[in-house]
PDB file of C-alpha atoms in Angstrom:
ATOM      1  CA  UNK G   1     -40.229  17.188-106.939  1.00  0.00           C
ATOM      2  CA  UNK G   2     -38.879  20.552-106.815  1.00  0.00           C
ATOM      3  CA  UNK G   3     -34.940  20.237-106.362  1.00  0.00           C
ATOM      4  CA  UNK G   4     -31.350  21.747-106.584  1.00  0.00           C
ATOM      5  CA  UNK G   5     -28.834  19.966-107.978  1.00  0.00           C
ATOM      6  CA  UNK G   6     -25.138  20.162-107.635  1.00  0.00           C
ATOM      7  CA  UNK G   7     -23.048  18.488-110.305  1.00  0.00           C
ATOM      8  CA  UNK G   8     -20.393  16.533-108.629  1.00  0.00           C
ATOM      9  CA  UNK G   9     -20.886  14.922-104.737  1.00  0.00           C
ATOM     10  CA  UNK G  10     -17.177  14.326-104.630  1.00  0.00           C
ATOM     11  CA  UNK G  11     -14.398  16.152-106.418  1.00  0.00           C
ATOM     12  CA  UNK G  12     -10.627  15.453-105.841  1.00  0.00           C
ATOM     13  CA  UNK G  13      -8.165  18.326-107.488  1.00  0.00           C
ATOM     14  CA  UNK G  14      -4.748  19.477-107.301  1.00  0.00           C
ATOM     15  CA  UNK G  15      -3.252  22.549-105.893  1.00  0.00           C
ATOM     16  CA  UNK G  16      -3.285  25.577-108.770  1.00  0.00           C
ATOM     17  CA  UNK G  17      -5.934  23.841-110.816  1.00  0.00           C
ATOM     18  CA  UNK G  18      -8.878  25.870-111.631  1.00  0.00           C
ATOM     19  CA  UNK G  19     -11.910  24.458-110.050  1.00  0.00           C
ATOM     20  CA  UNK G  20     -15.879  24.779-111.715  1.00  0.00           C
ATOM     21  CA  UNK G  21     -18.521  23.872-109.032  1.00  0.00           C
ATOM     22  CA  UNK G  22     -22.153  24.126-110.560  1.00  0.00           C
ATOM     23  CA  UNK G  23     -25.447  24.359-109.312  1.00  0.00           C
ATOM     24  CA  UNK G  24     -28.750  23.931-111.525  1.00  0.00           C
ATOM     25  CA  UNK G  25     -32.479  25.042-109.862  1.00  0.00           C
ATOM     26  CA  UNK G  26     -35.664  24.207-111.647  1.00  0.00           C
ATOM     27  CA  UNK G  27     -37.784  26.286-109.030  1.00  0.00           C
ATOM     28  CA  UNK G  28     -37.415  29.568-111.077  1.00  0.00           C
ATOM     29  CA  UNK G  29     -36.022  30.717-108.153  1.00  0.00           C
ATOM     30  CA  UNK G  30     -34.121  34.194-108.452  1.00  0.00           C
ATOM     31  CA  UNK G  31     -32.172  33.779-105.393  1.00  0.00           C
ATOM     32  CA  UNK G  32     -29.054  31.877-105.439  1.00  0.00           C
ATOM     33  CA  UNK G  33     -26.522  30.791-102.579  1.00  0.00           C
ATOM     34  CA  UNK G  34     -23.237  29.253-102.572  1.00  0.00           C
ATOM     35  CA  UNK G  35     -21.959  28.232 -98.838  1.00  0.00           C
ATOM     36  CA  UNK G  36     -18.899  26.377 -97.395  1.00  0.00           C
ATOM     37  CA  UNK G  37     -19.240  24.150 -94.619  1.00  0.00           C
ATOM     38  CA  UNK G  38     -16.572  23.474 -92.233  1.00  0.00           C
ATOM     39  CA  UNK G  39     -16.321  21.754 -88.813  1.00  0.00           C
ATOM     40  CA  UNK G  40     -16.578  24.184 -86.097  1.00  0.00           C
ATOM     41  CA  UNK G  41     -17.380  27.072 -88.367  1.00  0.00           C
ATOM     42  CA  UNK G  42     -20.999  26.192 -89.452  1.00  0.00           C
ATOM     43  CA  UNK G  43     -22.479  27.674 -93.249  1.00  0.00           C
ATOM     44  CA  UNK G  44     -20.117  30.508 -94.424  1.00  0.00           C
ATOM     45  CA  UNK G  45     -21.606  32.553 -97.175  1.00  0.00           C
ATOM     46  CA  UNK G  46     -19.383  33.187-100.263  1.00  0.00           C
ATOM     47  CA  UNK G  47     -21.157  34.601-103.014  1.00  0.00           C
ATOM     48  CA  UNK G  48     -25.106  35.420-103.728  1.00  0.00           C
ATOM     49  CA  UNK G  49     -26.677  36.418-106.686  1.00  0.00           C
ATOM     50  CA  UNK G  50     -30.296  38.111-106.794  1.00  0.00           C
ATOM     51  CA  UNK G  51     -30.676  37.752-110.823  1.00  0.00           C
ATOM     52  CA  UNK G  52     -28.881  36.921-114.054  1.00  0.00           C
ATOM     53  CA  UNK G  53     -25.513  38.120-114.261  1.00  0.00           C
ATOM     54  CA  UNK G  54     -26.420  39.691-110.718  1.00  0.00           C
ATOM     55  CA  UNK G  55     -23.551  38.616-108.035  1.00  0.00           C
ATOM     56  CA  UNK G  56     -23.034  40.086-104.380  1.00  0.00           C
ATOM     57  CA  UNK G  57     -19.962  38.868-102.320  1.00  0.00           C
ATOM     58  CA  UNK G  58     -20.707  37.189 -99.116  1.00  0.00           C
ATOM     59  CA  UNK G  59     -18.944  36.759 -95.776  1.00  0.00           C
ATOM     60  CA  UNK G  60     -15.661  35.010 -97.274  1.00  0.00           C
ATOM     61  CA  UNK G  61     -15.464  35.578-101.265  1.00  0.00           C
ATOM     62  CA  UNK G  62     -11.279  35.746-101.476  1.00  0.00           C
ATOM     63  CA  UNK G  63     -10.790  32.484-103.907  1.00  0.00           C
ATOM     64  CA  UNK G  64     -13.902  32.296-105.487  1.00  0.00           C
ATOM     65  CA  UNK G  65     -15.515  33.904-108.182  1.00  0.00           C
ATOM     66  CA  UNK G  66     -19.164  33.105-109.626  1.00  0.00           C
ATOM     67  CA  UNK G  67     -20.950  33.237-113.024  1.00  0.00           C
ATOM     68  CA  UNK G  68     -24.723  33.485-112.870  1.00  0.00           C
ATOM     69  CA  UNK G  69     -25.666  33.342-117.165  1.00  0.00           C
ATOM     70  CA  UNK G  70     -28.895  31.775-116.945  1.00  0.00           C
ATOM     71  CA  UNK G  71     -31.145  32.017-114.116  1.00  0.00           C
ATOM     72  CA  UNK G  72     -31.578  28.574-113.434  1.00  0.00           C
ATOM     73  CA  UNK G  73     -27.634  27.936-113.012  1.00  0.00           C
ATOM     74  CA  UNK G  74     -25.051  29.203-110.983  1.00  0.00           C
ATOM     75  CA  UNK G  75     -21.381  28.503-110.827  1.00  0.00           C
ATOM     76  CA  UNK G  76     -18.916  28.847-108.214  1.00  0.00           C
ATOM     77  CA  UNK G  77     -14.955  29.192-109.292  1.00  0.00           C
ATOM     78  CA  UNK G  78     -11.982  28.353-107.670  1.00  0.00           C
ATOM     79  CA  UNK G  79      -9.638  30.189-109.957  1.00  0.00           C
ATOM     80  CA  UNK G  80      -6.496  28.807-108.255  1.00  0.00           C
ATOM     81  CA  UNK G  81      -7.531  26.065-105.481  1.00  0.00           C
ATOM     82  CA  UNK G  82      -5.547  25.441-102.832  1.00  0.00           C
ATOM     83  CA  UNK G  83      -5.393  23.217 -99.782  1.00  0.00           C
ATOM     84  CA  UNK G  84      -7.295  25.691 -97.821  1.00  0.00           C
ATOM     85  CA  UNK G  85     -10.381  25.713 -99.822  1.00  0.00           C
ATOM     86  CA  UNK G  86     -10.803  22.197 -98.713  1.00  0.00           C
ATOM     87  CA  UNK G  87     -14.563  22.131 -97.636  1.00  0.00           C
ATOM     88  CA  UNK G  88     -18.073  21.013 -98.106  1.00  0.00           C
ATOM     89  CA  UNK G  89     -19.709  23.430-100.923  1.00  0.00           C
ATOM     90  CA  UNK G  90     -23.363  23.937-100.287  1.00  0.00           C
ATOM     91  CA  UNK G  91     -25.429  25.708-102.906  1.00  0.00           C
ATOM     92  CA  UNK G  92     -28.984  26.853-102.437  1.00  0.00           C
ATOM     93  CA  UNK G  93     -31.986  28.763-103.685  1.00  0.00           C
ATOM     94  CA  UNK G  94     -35.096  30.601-102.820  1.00  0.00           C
ATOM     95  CA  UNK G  95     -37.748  32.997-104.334  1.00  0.00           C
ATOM     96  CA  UNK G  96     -36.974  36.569-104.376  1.00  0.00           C
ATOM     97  CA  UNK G  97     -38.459  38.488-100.646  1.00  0.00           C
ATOM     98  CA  UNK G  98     -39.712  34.934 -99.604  1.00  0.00           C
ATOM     99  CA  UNK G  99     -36.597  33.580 -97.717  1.00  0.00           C
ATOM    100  CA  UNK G 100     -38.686  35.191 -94.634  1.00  0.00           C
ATOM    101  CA  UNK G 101     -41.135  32.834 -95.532  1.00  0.00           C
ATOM    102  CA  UNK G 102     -39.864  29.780 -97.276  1.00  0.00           C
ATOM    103  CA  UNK G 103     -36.664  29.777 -96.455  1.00  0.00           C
ATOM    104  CA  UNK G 104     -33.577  28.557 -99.055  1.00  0.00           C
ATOM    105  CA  UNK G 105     -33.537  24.855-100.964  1.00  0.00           C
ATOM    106  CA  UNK G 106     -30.440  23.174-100.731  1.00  0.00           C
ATOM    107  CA  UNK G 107     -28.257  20.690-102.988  1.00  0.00           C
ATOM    108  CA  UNK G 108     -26.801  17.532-101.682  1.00  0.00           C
ATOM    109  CA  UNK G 109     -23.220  19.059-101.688  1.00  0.00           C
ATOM    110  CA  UNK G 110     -19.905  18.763-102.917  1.00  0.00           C
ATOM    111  CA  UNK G 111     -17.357  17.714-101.061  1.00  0.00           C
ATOM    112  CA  UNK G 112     -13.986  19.226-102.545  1.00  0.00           C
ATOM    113  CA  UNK G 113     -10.587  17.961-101.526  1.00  0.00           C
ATOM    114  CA  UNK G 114      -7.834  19.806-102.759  1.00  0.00           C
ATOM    115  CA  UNK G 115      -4.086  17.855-102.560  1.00  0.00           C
TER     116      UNK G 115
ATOM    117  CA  UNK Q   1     -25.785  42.300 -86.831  1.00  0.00           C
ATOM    118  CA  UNK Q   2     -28.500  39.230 -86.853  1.00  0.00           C
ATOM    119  CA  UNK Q   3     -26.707  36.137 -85.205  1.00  0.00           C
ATOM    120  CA  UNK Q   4     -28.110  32.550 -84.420  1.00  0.00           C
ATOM    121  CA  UNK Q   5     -25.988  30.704 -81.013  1.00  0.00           C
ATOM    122  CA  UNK Q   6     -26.828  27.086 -80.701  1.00  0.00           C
ATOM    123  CA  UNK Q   7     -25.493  24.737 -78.007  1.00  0.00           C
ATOM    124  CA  UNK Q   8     -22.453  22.989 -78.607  1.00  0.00           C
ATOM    125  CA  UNK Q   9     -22.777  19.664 -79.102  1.00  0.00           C
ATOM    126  CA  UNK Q  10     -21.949  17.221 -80.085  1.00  0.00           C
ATOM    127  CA  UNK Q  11     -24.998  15.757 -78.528  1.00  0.00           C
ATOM    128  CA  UNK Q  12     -25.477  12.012 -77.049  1.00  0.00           C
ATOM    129  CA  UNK Q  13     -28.514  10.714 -76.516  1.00  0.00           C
ATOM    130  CA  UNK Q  14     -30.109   6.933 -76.322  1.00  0.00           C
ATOM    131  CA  UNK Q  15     -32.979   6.140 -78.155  1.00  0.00           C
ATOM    132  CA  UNK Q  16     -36.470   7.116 -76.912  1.00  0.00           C
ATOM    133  CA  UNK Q  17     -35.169   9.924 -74.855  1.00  0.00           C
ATOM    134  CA  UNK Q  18     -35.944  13.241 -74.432  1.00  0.00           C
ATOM    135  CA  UNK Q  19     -34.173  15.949 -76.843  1.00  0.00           C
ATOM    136  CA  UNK Q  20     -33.638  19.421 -76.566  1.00  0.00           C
ATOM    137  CA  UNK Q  21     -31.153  21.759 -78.617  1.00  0.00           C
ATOM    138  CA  UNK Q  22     -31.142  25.730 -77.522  1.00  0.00           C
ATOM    139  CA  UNK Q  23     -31.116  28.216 -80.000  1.00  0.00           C
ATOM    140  CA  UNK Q  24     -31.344  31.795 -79.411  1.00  0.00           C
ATOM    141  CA  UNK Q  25     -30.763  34.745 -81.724  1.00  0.00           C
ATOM    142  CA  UNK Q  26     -29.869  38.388 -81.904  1.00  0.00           C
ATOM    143  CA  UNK Q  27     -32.357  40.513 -84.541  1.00  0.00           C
ATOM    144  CA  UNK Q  28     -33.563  43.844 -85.010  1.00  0.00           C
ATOM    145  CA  UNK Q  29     -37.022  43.414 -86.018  1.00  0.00           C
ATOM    146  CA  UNK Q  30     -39.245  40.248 -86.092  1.00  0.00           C
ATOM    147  CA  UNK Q  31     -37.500  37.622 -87.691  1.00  0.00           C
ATOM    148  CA  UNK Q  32     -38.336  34.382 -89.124  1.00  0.00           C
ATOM    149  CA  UNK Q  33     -36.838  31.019 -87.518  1.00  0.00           C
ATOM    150  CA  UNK Q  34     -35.988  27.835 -88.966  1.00  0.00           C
ATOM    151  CA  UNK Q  35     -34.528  24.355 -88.495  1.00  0.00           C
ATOM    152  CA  UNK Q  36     -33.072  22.400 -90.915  1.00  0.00           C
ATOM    153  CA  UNK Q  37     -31.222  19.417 -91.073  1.00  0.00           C
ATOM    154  CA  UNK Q  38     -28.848  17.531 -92.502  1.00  0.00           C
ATOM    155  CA  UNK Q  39     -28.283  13.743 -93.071  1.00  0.00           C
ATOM    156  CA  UNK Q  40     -24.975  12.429 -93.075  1.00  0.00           C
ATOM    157  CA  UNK Q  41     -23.393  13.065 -96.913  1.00  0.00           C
ATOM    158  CA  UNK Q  42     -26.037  15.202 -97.577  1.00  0.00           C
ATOM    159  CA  UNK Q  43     -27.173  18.932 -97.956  1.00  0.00           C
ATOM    160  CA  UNK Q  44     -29.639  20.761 -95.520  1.00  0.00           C
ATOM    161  CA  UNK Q  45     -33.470  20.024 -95.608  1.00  0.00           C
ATOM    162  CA  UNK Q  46     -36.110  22.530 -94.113  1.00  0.00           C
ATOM    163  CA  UNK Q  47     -37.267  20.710 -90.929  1.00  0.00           C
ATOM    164  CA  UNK Q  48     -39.664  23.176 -89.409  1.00  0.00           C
ATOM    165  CA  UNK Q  49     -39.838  27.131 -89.386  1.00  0.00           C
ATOM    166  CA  UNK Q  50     -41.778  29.817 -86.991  1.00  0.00           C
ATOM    167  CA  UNK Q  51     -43.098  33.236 -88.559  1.00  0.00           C
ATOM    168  CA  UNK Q  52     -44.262  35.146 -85.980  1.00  0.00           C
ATOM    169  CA  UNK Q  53     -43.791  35.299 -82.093  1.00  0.00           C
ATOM    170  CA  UNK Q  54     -45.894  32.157 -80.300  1.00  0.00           C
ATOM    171  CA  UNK Q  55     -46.080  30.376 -83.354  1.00  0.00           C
ATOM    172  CA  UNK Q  56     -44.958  26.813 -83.089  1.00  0.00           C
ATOM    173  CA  UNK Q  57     -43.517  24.944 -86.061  1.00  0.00           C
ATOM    174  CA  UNK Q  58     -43.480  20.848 -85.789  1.00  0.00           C
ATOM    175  CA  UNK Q  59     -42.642  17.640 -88.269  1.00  0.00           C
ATOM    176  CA  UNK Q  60     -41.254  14.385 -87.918  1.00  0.00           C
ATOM    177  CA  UNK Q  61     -42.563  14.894 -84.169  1.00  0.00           C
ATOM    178  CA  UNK Q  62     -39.963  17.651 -83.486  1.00  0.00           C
ATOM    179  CA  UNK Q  63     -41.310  20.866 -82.124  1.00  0.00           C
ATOM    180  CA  UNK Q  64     -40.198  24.419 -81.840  1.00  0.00           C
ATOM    181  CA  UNK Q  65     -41.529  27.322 -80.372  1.00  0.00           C
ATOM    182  CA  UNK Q  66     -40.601  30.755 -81.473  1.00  0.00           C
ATOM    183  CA  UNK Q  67     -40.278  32.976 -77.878  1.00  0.00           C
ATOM    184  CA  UNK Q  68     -39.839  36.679 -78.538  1.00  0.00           C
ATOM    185  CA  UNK Q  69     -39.561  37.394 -74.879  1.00  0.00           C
ATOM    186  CA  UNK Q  70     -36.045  34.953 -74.401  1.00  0.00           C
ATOM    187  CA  UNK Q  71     -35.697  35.297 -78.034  1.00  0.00           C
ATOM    188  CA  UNK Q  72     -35.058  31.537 -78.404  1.00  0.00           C
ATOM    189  CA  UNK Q  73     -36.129  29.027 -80.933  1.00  0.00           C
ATOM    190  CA  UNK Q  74     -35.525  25.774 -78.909  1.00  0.00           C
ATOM    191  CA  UNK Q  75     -35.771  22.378 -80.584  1.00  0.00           C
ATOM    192  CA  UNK Q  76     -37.612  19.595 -78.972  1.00  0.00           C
ATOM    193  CA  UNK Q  77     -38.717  15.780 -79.575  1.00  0.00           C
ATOM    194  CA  UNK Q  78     -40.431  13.793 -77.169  1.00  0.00           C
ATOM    195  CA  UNK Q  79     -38.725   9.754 -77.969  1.00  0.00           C
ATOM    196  CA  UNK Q  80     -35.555  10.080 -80.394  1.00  0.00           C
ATOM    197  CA  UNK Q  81     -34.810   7.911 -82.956  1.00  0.00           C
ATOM    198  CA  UNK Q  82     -31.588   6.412 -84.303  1.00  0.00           C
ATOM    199  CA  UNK Q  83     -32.306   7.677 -87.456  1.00  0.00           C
ATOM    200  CA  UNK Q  84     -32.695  11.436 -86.121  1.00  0.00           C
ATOM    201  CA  UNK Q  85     -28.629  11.164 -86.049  1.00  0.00           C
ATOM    202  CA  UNK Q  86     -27.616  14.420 -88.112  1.00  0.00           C
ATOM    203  CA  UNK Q  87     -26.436  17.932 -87.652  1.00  0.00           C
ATOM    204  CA  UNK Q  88     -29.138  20.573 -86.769  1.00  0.00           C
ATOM    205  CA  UNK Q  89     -29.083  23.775 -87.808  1.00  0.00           C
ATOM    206  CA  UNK Q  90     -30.774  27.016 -86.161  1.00  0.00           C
ATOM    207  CA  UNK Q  91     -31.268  29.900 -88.667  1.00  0.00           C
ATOM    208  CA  UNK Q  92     -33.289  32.723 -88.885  1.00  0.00           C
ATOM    209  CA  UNK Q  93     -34.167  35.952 -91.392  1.00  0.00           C
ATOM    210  CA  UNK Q  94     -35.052  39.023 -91.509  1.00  0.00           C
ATOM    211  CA  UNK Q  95     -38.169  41.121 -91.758  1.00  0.00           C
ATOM    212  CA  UNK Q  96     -40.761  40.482 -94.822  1.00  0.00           C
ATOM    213  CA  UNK Q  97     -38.420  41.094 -98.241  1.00  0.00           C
ATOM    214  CA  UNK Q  98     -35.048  40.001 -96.483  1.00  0.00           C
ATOM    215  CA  UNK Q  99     -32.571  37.804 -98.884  1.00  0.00           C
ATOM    216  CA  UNK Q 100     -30.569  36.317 -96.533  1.00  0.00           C
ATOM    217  CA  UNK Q 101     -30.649  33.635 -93.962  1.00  0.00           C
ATOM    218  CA  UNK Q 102     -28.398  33.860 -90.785  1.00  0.00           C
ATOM    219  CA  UNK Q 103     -27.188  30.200 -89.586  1.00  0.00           C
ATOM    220  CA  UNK Q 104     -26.137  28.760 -86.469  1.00  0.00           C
ATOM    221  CA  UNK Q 105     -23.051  26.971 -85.928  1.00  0.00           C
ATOM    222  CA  UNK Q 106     -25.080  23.236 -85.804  1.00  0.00           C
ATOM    223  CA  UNK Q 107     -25.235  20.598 -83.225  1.00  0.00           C
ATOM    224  CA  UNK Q 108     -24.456  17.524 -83.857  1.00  0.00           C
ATOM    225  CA  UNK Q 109     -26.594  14.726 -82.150  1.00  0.00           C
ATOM    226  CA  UNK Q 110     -26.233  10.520 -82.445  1.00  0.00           C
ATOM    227  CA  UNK Q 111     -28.570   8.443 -81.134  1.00  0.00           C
ATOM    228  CA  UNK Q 112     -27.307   5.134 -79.760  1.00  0.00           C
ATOM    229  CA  UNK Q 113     -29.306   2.256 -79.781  1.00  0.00           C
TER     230      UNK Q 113
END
């Protein structure tokens, strides 16, 4: 069973710590997604990456920063959390030109609560 | 730019009724539509998707039907379930090659017993 897996489902940290989500594909999938979810606001895109060491920002990349070294893995960083960056962190994948066709594959989340 | 409006919910419905959940969209070109869902404590899954205009995507007895002409992507299920209780999400991508997907805003929906 094809799947996406993100490391932690629920991670409590403290404000001004830095913060290492990761996300590990074993589709061979070249795209990769990392999304917040908030009440109200629906998926909000924060970073993409098309390829190794590839990264594009998204709709809302201030806090975050992301690390793509092997295709299969992609990291999202919190390089100073704060209370604000609260959130559901949803990572996903798809093959390269077929998100028209196949869409993405998610993880099961991380929630992230930042005191 | 692309955009995906869904109705507000949340959405209450008793079992074995009738659901429906709008979703229209903004695109240039002919996109590709989607639903997915997602469980409660869980990520999204792919529910159903639409390609092309008149196509109609289905599973799990949900039904949508993509409708260039209103440019809508409607979600539909004959006799709910309790355990279709989640958050629904309407999405949609570009033309052939796009990256990206555009997401609604989700709709939540519980079904009561």
């Amino acid at each position: 069973d094809v799947k996406v897996t993100q490391s932690s489902r629920y991670l409590v940290k403290r404000t001004g710590e830095k913060v290492f989500l990761e996300c590990v594909q074993d589709m061979d999938h070249e795209n990769m997604f990392w999304y917040r979810q908030d009440p109200g606001l629906g998926l909000r895109l924060i970073y993409f990456s098309y390829d190794v060491k590839m990264k594009e920002k998204g709709d809302i990349p201030e806090g975050y920063s992301v690390s793509r070294e092997k295709k299969e893995r992609f990291s999202l960083i919190l390089e100073s959390a704060s209370t604000n960056q609260t959130s559901m962190y949803l990572c996903a994948s798809s093959l390269l030109h077929r998100a028209t066709l196949d869409g993405y594959t998610f993880g099961s989340g991380t929630r992230l609560t930042v005191v | 730019g692309d955009s995906v409006t869904q109705m507000e919910g949340p959405v209450t419905l008793s079992e074995e009724a009738f659901l429906t959940i709008n979703c229209t969209y903004t695109a240039t070109g002919y996109p590709s539509l989607f639903w997915y869902v997602q469980y409660p404590g869980e990520g999204l899954q792919l529910l159903l998707k639409a390609t092309k205009a008149d196509d109609k995507g289905s599973n799990k007895g949900f039904e949508a039907t993509y409708r260039k002409e209103t440019t809508s992507f409607h979600l539909e299920k004959g006799s709910v379930q309790v355990s279709d209780s989640a958050v629904y999400f309407c999405a949609l991508s570009g033309e052939e090659g796009a990256q990206k997907l555009v997401f609604g805003q989700g709709t939540r929906l519980t079904i009561n017993p």
